[in-house]
PDB file of C-alpha atoms and ligand atoms in Angstrom:
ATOM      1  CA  UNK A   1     -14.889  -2.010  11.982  1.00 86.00           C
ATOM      2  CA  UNK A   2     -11.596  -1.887   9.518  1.00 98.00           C
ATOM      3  CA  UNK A   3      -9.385  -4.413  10.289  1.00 98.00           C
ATOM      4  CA  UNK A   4      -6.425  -2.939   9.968  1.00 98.00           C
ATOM      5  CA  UNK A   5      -3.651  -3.933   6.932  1.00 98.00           C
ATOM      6  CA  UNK A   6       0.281  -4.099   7.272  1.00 98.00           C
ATOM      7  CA  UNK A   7       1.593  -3.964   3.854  1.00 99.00           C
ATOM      8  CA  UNK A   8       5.199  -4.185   3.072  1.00 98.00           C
ATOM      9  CA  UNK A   9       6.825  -2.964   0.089  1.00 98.00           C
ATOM     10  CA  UNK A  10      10.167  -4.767  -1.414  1.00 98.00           C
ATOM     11  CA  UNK A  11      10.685  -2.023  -3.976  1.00 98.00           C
ATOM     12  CA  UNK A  12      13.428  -3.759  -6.227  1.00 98.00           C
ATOM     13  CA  UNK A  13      15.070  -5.730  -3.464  1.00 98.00           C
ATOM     14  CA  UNK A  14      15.628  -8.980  -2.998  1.00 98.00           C
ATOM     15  CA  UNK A  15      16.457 -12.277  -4.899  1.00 98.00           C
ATOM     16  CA  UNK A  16      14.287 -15.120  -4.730  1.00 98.00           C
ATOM     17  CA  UNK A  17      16.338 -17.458  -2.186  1.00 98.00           C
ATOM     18  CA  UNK A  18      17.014 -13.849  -0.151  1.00 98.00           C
ATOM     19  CA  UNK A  19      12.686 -13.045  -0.398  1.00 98.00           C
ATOM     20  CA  UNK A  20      12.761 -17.496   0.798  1.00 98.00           C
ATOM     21  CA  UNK A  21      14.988 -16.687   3.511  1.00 98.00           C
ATOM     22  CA  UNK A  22      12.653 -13.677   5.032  1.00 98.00           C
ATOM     23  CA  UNK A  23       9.456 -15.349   4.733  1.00 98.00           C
ATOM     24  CA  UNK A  24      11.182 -18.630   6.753  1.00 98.00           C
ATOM     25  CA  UNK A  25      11.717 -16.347   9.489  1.00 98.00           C
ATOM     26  CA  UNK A  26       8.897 -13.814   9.501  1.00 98.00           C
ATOM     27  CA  UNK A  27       6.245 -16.162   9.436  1.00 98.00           C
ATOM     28  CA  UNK A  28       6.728 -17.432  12.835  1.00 97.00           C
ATOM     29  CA  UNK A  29       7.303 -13.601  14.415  1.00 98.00           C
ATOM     30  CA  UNK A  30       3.561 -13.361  13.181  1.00 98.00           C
ATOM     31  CA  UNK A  31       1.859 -16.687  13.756  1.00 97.00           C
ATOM     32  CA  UNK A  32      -0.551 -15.347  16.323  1.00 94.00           C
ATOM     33  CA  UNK A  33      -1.035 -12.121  14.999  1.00 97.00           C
ATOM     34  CA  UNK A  34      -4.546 -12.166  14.203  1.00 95.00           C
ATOM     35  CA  UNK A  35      -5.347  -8.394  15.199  1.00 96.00           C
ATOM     36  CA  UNK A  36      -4.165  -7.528  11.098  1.00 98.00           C
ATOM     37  CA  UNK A  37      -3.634  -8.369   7.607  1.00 98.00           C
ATOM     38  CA  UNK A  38      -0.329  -9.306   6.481  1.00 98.00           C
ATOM     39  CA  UNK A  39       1.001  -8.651   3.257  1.00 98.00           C
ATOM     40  CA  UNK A  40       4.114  -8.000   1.566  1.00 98.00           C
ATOM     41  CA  UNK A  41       4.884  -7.129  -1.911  1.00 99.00           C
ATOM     42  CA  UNK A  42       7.873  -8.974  -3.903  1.00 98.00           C
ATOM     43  CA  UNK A  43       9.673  -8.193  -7.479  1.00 98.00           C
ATOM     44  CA  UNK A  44       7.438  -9.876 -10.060  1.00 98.00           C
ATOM     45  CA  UNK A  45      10.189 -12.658 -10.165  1.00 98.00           C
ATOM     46  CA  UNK A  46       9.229 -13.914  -6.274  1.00 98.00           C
ATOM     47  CA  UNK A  47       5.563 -13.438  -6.634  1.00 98.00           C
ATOM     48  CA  UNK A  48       4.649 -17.301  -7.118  1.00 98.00           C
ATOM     49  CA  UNK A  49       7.868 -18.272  -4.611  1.00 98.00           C
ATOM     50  CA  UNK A  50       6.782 -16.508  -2.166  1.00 98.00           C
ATOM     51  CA  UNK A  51       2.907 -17.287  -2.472  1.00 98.00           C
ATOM     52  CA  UNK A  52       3.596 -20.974  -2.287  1.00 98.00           C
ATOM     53  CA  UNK A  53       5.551 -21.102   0.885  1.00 98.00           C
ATOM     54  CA  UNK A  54       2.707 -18.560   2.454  1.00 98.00           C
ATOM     55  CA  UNK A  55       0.251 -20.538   1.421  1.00 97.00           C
ATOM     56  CA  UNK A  56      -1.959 -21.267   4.642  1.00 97.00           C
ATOM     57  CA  UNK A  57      -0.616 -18.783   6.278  1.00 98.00           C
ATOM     58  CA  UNK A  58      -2.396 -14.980   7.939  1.00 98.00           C
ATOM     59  CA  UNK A  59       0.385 -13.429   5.303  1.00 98.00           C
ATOM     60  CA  UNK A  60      -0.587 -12.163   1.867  1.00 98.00           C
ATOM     61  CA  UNK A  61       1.057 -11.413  -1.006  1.00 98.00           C
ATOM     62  CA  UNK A  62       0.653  -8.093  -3.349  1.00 99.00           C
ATOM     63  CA  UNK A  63       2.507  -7.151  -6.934  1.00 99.00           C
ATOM     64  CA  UNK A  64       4.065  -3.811  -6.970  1.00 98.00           C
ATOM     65  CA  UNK A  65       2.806  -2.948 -10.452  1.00 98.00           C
ATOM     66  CA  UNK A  66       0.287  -3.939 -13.162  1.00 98.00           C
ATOM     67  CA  UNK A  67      -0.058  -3.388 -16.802  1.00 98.00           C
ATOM     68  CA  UNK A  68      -3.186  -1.233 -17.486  1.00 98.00           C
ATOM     69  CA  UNK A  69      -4.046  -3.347 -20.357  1.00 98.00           C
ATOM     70  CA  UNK A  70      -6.298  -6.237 -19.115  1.00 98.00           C
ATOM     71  CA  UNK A  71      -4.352  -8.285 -22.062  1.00 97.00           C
ATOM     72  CA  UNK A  72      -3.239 -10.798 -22.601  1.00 97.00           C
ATOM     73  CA  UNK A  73      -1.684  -8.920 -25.630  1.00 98.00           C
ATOM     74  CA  UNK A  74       1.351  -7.277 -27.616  1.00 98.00           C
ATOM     75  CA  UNK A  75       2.669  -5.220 -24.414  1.00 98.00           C
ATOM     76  CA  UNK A  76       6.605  -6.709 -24.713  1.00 98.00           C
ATOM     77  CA  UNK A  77       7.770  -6.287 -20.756  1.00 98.00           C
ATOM     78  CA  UNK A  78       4.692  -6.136 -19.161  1.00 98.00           C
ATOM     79  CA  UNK A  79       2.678  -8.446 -16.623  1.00 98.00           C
ATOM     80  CA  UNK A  80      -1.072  -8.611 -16.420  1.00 98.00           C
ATOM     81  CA  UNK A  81      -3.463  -8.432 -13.295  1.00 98.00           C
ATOM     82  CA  UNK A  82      -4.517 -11.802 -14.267  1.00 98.00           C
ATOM     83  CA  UNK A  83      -0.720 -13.012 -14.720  1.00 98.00           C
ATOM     84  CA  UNK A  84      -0.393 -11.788 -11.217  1.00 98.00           C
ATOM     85  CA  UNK A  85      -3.759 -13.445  -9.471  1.00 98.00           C
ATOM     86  CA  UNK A  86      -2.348 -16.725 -11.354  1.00 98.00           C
ATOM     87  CA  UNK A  87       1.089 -16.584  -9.460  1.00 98.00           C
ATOM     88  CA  UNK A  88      -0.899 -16.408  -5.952  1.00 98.00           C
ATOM     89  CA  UNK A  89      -1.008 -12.387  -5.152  1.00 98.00           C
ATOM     90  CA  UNK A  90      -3.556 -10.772  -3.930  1.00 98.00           C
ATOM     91  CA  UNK A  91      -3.408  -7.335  -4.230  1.00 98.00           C
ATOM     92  CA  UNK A  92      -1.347  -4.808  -5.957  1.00 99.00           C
ATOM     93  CA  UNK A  93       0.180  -1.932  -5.436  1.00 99.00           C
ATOM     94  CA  UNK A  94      -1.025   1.098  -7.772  1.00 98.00           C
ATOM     95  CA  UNK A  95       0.333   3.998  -8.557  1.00 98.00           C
ATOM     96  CA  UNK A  96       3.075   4.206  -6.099  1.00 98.00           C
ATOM     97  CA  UNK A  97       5.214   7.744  -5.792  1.00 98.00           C
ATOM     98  CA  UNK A  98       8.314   6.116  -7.706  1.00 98.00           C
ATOM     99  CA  UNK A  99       6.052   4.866 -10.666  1.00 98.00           C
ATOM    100  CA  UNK A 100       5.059   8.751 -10.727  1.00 97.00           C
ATOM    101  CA  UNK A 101       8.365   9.824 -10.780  1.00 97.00           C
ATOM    102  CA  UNK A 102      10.595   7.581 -12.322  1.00 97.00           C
ATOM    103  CA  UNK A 103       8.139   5.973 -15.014  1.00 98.00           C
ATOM    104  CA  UNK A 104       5.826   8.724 -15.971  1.00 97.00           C
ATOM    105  CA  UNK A 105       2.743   7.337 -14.181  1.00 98.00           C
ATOM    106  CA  UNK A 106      -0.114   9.586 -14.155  1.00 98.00           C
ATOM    107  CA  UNK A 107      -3.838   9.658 -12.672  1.00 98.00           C
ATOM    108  CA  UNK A 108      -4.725   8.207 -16.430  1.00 98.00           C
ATOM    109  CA  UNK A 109      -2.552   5.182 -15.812  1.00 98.00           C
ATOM    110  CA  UNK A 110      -3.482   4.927 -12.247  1.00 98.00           C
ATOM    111  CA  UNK A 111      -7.129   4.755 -13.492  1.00 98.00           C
ATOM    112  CA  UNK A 112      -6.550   2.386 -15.959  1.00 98.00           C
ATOM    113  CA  UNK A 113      -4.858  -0.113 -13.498  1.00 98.00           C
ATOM    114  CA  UNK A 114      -6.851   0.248 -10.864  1.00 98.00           C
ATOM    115  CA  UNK A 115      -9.799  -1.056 -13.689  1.00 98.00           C
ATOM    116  CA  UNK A 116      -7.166  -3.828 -15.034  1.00 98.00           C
ATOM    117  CA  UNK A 117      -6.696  -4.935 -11.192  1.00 98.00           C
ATOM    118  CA  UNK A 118     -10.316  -5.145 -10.207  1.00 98.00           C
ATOM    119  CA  UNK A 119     -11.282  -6.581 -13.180  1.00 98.00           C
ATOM    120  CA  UNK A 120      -9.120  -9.536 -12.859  1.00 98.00           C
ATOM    121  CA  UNK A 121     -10.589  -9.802  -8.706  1.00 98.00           C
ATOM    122  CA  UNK A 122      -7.865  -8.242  -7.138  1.00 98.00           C
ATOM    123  CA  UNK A 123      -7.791  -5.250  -4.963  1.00 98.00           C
ATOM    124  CA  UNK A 124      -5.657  -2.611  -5.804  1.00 98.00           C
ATOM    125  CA  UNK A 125      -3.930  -0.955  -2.754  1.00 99.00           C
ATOM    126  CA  UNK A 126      -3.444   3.072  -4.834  1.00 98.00           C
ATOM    127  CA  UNK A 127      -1.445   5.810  -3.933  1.00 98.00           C
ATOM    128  CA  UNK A 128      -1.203   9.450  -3.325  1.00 98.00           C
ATOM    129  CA  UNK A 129       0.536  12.140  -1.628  1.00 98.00           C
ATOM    130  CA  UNK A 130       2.208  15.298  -2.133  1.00 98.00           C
ATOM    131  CA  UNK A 131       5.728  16.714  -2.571  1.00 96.00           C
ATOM    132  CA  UNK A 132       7.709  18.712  -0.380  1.00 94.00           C
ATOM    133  CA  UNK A 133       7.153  21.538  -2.425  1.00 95.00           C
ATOM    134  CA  UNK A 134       3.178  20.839  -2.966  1.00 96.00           C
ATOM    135  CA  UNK A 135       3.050  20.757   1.076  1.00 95.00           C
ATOM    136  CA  UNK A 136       5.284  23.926   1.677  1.00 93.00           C
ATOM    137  CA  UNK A 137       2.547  25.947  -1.135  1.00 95.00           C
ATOM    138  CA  UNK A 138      -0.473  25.057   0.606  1.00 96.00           C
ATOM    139  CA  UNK A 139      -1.364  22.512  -1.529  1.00 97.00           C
ATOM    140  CA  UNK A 140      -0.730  19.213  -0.425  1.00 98.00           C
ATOM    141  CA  UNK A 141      -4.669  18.786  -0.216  1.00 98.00           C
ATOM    142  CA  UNK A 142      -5.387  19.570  -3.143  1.00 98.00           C
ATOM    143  CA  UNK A 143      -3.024  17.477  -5.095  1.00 98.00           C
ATOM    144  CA  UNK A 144      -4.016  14.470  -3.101  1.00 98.00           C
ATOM    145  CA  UNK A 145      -7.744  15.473  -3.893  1.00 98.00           C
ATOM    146  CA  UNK A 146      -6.614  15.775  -7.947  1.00 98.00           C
ATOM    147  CA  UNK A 147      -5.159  12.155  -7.274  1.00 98.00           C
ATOM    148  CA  UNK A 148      -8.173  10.433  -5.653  1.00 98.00           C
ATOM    149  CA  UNK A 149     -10.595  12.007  -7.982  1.00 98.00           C
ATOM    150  CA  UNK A 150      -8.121  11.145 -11.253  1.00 98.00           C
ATOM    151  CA  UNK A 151      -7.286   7.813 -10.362  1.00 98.00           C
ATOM    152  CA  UNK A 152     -10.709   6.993  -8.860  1.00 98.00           C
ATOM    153  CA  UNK A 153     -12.888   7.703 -11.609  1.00 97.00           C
ATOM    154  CA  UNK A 154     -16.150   5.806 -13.463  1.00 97.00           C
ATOM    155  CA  UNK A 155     -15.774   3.160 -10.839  1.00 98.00           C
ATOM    156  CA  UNK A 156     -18.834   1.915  -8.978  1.00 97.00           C
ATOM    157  CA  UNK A 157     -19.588   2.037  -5.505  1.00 97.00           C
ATOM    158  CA  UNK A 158     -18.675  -1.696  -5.267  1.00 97.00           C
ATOM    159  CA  UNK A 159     -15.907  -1.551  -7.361  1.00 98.00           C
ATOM    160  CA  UNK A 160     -14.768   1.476  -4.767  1.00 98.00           C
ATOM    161  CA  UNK A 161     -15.164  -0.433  -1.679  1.00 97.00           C
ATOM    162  CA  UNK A 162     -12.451  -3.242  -3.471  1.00 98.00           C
ATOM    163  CA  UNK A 163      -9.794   0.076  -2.872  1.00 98.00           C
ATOM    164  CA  UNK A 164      -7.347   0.715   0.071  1.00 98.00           C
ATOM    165  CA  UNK A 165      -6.103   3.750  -0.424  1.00 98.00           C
ATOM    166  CA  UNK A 166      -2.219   4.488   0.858  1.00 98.00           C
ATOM    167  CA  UNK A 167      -1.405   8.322   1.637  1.00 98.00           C
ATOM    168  CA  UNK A 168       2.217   8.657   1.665  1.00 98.00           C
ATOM    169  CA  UNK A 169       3.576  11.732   1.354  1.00 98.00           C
ATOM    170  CA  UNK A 170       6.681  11.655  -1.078  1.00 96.00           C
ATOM    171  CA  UNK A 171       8.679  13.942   1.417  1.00 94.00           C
ATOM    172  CA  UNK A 172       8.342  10.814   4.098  1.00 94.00           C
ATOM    173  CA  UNK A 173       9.021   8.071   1.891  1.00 92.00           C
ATOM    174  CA  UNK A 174      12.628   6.793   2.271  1.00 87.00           C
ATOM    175  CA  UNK A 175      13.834   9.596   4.117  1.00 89.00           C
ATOM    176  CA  UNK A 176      13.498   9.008   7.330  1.00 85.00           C
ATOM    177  CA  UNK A 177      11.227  11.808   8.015  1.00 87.00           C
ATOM    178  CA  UNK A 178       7.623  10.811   9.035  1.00 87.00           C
ATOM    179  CA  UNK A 179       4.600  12.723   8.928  1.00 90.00           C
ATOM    180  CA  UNK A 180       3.769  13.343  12.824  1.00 96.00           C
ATOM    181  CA  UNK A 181       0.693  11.495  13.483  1.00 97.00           C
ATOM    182  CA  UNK A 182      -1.509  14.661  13.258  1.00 97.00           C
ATOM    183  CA  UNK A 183      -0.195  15.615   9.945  1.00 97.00           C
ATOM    184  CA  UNK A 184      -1.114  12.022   8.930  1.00 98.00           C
ATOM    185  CA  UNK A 185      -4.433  11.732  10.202  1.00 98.00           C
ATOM    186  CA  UNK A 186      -5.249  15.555   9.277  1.00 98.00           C
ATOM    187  CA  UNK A 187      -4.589  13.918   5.261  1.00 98.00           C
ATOM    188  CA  UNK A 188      -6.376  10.717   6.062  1.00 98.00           C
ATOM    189  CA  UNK A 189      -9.458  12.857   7.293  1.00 98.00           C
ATOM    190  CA  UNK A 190      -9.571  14.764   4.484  1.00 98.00           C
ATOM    191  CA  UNK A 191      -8.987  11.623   1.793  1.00 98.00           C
ATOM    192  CA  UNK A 192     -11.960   9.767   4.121  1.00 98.00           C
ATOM    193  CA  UNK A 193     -14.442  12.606   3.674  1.00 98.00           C
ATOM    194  CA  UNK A 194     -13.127  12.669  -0.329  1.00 98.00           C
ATOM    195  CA  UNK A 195     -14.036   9.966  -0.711  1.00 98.00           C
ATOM    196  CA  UNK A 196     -17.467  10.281   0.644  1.00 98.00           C
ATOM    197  CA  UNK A 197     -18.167  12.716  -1.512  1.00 98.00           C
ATOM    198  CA  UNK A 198     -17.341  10.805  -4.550  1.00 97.00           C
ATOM    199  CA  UNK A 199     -18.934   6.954  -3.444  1.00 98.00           C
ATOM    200  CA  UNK A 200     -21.076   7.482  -0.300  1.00 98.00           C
ATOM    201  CA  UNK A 201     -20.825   7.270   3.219  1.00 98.00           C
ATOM    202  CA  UNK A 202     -20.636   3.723   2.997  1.00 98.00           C
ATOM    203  CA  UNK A 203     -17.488   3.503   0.767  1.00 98.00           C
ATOM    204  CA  UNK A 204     -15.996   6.087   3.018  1.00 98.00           C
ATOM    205  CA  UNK A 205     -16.664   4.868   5.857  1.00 98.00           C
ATOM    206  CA  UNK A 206     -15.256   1.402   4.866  1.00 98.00           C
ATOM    207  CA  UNK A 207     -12.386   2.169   3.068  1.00 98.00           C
ATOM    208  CA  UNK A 208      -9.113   0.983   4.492  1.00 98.00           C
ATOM    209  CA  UNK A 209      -6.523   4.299   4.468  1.00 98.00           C
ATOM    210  CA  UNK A 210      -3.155   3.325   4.885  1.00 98.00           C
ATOM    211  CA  UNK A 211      -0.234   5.797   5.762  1.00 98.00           C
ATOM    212  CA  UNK A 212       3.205   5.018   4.045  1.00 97.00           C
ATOM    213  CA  UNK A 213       6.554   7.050   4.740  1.00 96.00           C
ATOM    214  CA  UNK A 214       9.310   5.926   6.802  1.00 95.00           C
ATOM    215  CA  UNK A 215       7.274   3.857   8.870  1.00 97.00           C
ATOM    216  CA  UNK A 216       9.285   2.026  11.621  1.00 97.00           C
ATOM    217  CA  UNK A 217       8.554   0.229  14.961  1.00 98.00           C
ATOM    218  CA  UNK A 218       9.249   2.828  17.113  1.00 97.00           C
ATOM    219  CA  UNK A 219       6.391   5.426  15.419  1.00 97.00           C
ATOM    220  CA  UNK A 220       3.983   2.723  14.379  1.00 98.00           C
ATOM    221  CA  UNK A 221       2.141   2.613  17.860  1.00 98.00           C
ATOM    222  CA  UNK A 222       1.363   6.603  17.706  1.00 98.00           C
ATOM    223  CA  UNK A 223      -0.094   6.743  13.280  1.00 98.00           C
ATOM    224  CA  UNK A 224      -2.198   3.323  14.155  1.00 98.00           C
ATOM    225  CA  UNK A 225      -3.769   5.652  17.479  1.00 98.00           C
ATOM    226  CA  UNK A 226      -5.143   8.045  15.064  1.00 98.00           C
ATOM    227  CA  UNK A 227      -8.982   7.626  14.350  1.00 98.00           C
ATOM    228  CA  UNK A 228      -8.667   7.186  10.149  1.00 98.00           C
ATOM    229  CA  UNK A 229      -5.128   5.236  10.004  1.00 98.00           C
ATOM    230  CA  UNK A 230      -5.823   1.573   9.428  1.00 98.00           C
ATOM    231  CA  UNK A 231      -2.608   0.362   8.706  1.00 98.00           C
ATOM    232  CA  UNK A 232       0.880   1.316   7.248  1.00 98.00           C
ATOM    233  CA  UNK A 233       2.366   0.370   3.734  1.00 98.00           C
ATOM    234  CA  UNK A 234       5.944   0.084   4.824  1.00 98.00           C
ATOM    235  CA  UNK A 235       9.055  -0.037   2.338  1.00 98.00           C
ATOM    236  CA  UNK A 236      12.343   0.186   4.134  1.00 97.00           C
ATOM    237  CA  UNK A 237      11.896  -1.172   7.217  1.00 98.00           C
ATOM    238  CA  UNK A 238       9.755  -4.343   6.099  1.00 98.00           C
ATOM    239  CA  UNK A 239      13.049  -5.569   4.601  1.00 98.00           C
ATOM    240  CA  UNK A 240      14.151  -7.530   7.532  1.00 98.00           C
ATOM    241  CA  UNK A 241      11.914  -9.743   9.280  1.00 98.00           C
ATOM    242  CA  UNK A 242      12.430  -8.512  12.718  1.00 98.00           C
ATOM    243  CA  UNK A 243      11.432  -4.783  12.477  1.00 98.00           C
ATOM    244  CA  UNK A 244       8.607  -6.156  10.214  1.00 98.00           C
ATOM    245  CA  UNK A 245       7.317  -8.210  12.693  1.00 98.00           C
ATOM    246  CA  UNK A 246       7.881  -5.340  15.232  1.00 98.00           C
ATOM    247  CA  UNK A 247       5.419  -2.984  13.186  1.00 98.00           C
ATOM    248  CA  UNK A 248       3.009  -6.144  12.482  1.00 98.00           C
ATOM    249  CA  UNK A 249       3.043  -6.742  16.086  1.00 98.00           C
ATOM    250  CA  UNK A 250       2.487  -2.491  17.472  1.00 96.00           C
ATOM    251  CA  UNK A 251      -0.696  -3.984  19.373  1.00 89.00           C
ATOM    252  CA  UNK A 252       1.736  -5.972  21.634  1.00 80.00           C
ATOM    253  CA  UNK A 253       4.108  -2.910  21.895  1.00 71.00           C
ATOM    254  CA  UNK A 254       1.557  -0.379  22.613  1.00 64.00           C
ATOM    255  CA  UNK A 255      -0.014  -2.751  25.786  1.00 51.00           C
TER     256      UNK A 255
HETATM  257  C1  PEP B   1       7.117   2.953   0.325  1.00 72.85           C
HETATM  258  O1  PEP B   1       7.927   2.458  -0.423  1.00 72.85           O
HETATM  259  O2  PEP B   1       5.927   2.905   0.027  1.00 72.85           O
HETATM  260  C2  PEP B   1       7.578   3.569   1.566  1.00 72.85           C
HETATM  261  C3  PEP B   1       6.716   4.164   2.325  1.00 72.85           C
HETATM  262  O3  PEP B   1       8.938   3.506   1.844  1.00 72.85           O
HETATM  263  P1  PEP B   1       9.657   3.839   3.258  1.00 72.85           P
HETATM  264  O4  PEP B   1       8.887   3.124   4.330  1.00 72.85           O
HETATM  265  O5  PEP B   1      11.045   3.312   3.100  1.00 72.85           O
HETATM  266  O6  PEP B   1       9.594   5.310   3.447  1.00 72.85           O
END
């Protein structure tokens, strides 16, 4: 069984009494949600905030970003795995779309950092997924393929099954436009039996694949209904507590 993982990405939101405020209400609009994990991913600057007033609570905290470099070194502006376990996350957030685009991240650095993060005994939650014009050539699954196999590499089997992997199709993400359910699970399919072929049934069979891109509550119930989504990475709408806690909560809704 996957338990399913609700992962919410701040992006470069929120101040540290603003990412305070949230987490005083969203932790009781989740209290009893015990049917997923709970995480959410603050700026660098609310990573040990945020993890203390969590702390003995079902939520979870990730880091949007590692270096690659295990350190600690000469790497002016950058923030270790191990700088990041030691302010109370968990996980982290690797090679998101926007770290492609914006900051030249490629499947080198994605491999790099997913080693960095599981070396330091955190699990890395990576990322693929196409563009609009990848998808529109016929070759959405085939870039996502390039990406698992790129940013997946000279890991062992156990050091695989520490992955969740997020497909999130950069057409989707912030733009309101969602894969349909059967687009998503079509990708996730595909990334599950990928990833079989490259660590084993078991791996594949384990692995947590989330789908990110313009999640919301009211499309939630119909991705976590297909057979290989376990979960949703969520950006936008896991900025205010109460459509977080709606998506969290899509068991209730779907009853
Ligand atoms: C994301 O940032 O990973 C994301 C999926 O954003 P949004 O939900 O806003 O599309």
């Amino acid at each position: 069984m996957r338990r399913p993982i609700i992962a919410g990405n701040w992006k470069m939101y929120k101040t540290i009494p603003e990412a305070v405020d949230f987490v005083r209400a969203f932790k009781s609009l989740v209290v009893g949600s015990t049917h997923c994990e709970i995480v959410i991913a603050p700026v660098f600057t609310a990573i040990k905030t945020v993890s203390d007033r969590l702390e003995g609570s079902n939520i979870e905290v990730a880091a949007q970003d590692a270096a690659a470099d295990p350190g600690p070194g000469a790497f002016t502006g950058e923030v270790s795995a191990s700088m990041i376990k030691d302010a109370g996350a968990r996980w982290v957030i690797v090679g998101h779309s926007e770290r492609r685009q914006y900051f030249g991240e490629t499947d080198d650095t994605v491999s790099a950092k997913i080693h960095a993060v599981i070396g330091a005994g955190l699990s890395p939650i990576v990322c693929v997924g196409e563009r609009l014009e990848d998808r529109d050539a016929g070759r959405a699954e085939q870039v996502v393929e390039g990406q698992l196999t790129g940013g997946m590499r000279n890991l062992t089997e156990s050091e695989a099954s520490r992955i969740i992997v997020a497909y999130e199709p950069v057409w989707a993400i912030g733009t309101g436009r969602t894969a349909t359910p059967e687009t998503a699970q079509q990708m996730h399919s595909f990334i599950r039996a990928r990833l079989g072929s490259l660590f084993g049934a078991g791996v594949a069979g384990e692995t947590r694949i989330l789908y990110g891109g313009s999640v919301k509550p009211d499309n939630i119930v119909a991705l976590m209904d297909q057979a290989d989504i376990d979960g949703g990475l969520v950006g936008g709408a896991s900025l205010e507590p109460d459509s977080f806690a709606r998506i969290v909560n899509y068991k209730s809704a779907s009853r």
